[in-house]
Coordinates of C-alpha atoms in Angstrom, one line a residue:
X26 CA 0.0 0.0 0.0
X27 CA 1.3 3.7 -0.6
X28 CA -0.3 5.4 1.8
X29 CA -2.6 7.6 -0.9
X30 CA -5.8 5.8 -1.4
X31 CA -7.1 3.3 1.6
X32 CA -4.8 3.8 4.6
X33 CA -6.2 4.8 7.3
X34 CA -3.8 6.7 9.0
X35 CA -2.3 10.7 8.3
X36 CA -0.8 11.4 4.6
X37 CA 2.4 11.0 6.6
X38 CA 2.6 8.0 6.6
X39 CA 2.8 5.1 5.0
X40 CA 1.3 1.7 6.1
X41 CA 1.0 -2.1 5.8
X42 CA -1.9 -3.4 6.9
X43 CA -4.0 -0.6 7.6
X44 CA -6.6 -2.6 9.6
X45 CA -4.4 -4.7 11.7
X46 CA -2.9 -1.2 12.7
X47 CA -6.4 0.1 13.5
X48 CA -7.7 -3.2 15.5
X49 CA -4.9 -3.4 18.0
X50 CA -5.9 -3.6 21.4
X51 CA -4.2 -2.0 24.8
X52 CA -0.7 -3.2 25.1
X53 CA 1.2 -3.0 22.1
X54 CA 4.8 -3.6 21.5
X55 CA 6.0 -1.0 19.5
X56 CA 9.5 -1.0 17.9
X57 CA 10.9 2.3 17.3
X58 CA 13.5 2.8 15.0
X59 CA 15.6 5.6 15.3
X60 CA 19.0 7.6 14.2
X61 CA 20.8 10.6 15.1
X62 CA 18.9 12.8 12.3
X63 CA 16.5 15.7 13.3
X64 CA 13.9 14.4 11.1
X65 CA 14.2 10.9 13.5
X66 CA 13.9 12.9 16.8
X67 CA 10.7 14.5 15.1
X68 CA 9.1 11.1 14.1
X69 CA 9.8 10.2 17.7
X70 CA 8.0 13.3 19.2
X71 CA 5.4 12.6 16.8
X72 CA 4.9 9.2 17.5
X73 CA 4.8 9.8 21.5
X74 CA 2.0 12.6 21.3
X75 CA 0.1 11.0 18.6
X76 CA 0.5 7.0 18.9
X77 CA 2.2 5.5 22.0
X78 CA -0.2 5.1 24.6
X79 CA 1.2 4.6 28.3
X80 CA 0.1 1.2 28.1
X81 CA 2.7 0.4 25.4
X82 CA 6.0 -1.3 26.0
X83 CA 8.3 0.5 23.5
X84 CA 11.8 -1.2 22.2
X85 CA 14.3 2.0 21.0
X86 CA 16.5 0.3 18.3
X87 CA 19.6 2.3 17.0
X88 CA 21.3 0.1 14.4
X89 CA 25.0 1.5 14.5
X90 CA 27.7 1.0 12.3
X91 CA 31.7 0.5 13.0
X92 CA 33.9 3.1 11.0
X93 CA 34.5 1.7 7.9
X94 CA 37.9 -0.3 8.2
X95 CA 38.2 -0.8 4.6
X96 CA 37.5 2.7 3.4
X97 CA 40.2 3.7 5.6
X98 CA 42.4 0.7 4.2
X99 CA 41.9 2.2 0.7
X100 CA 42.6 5.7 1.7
X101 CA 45.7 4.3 3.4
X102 CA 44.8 5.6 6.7
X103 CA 46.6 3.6 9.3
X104 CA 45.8 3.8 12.8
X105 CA 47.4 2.2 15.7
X106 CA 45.2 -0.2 17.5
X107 CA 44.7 2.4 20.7
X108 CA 43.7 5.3 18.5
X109 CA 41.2 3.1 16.9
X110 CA 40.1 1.8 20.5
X111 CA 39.2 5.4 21.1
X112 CA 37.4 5.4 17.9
X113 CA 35.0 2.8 18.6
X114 CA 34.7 3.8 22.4
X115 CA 33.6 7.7 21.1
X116 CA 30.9 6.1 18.6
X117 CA 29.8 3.6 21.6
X118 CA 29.2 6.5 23.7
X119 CA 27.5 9.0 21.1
X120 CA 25.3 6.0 19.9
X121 CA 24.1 5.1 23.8
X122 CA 23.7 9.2 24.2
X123 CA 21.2 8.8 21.4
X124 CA 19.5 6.3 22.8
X125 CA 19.1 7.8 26.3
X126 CA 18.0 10.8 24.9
X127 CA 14.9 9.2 23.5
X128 CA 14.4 6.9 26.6
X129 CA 14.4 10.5 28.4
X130 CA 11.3 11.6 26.0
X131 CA 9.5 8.6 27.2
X132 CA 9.7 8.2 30.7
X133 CA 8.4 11.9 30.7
X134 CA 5.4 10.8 29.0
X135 CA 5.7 7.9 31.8
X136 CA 5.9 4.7 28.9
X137 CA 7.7 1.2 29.7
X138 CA 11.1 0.8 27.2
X139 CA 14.1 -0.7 26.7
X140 CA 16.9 0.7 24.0
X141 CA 18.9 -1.6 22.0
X142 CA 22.0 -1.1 20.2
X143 CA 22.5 -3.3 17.0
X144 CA 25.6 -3.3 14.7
X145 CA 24.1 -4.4 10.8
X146 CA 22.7 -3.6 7.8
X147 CA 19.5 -1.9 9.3
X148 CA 17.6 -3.6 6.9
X149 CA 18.2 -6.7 7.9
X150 CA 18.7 -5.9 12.0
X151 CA 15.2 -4.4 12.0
X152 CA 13.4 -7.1 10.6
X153 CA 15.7 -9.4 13.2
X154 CA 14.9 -7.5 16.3
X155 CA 10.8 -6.6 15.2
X156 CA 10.6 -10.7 15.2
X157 CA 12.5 -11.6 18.3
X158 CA 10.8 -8.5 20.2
X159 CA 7.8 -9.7 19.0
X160 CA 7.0 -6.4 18.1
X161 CA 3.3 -5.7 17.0
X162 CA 4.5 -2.8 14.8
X163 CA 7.7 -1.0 14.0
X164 CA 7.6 2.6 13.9
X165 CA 10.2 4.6 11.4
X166 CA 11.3 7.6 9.6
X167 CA 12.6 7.8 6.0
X168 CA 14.4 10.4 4.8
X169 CA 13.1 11.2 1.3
X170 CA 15.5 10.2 -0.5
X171 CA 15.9 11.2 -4.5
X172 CA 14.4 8.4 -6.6
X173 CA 19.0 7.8 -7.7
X174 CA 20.1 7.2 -4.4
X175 CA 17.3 4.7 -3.9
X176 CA 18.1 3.1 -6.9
X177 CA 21.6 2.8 -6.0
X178 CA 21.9 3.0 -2.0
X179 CA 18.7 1.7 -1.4
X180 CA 15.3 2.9 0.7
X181 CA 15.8 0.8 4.7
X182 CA 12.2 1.9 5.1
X183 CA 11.3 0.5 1.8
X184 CA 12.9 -2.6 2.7
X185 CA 11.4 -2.9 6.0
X186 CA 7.9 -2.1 4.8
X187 CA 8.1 -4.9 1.7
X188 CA 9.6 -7.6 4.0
X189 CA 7.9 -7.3 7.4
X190 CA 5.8 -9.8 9.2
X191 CA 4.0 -6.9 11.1
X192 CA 2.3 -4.0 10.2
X193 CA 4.9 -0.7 9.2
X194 CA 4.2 2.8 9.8
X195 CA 6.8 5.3 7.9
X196 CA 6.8 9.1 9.3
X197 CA 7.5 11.6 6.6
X198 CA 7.6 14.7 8.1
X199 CA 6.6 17.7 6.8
X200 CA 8.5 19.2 3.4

């Protein structure tokens, strides 16, 4: 479904399995995908005032990524193993300030969570952690991108939408 003729949820978003999404009772487990973009910290905020109810056990998932070794192989960057502990430490850290920071938006609005920290191809890790969550529905962003870099990069939320068990709701913000 594209979200423009029977969905019934907001133009921004997109959905599969409209009804499902409208016939779930109290209690949901949500799954929550997020990344260090504004437009992620605004599908969050969205999401909280709009579709998490305080009944709702939420999981946060970040999937993260180590620096890439062999770019920096090809550029013939060489680090000694100690700078590159201090690499991965600094990117540990950022990545579990990220996920406080949204853990911190829902206790305010008093709603059970956990946060988990996945290293992946997004694609793949959500789809992984929505089934071993057994999540009800997975909330995410996209980020619009141009119709090239889809074909070439690739579209996580179009990936995640085409290949989940459970229904998908995709927050485009505002243009």
């Amino acid at each position: 479904n594209n979200g423009k003729t029977n969905c019934l949820l907001p133009p921004c978003f997109i959905c599969a399995s409209p009804k499902k999404v409208a016939n779930m009772s109290a209690g949901r487990k949500l799954l929550i995908c997020v990344d260090s973009s504004d437009a992620s910290e605004t599908m969050f905020k969205w999401a909280i005032e709009k579709e998490i109810r305080t009944d709702d056990f939420v999981s946060i998932l970040y999937c993260g990524h180590d620096p890439d070794l062999h770019l920096m192989k090809g550029l013939k960057l060489h680090m000694p193993a100690d700078k590159w502990a201090e690499v991965i430490k600094k990117f540990n850290v950022e990545e579990e300030a990220l996920l406080n920071k949204f853990a911190l938006l829902l206790d305010a609005a008093r709603v059970s969570h956990e946060k988990s920290l996945r290293r992946g191809d997004p694609r793949d890790v959500i789809l992984e952690v929505a089934d071993s969550k057994h999540a009800d529905i997975i909330i995410m962003g996209t980020r619009g991108q141009s119709a090239v870099k889809r074909a070439l990069v690739g579209s996580v939320s179009r990936h995640v939408l085409h290949n989940s068990k459970v229904p998908v709701l995709i927050y485009r913000g505002p243009k």
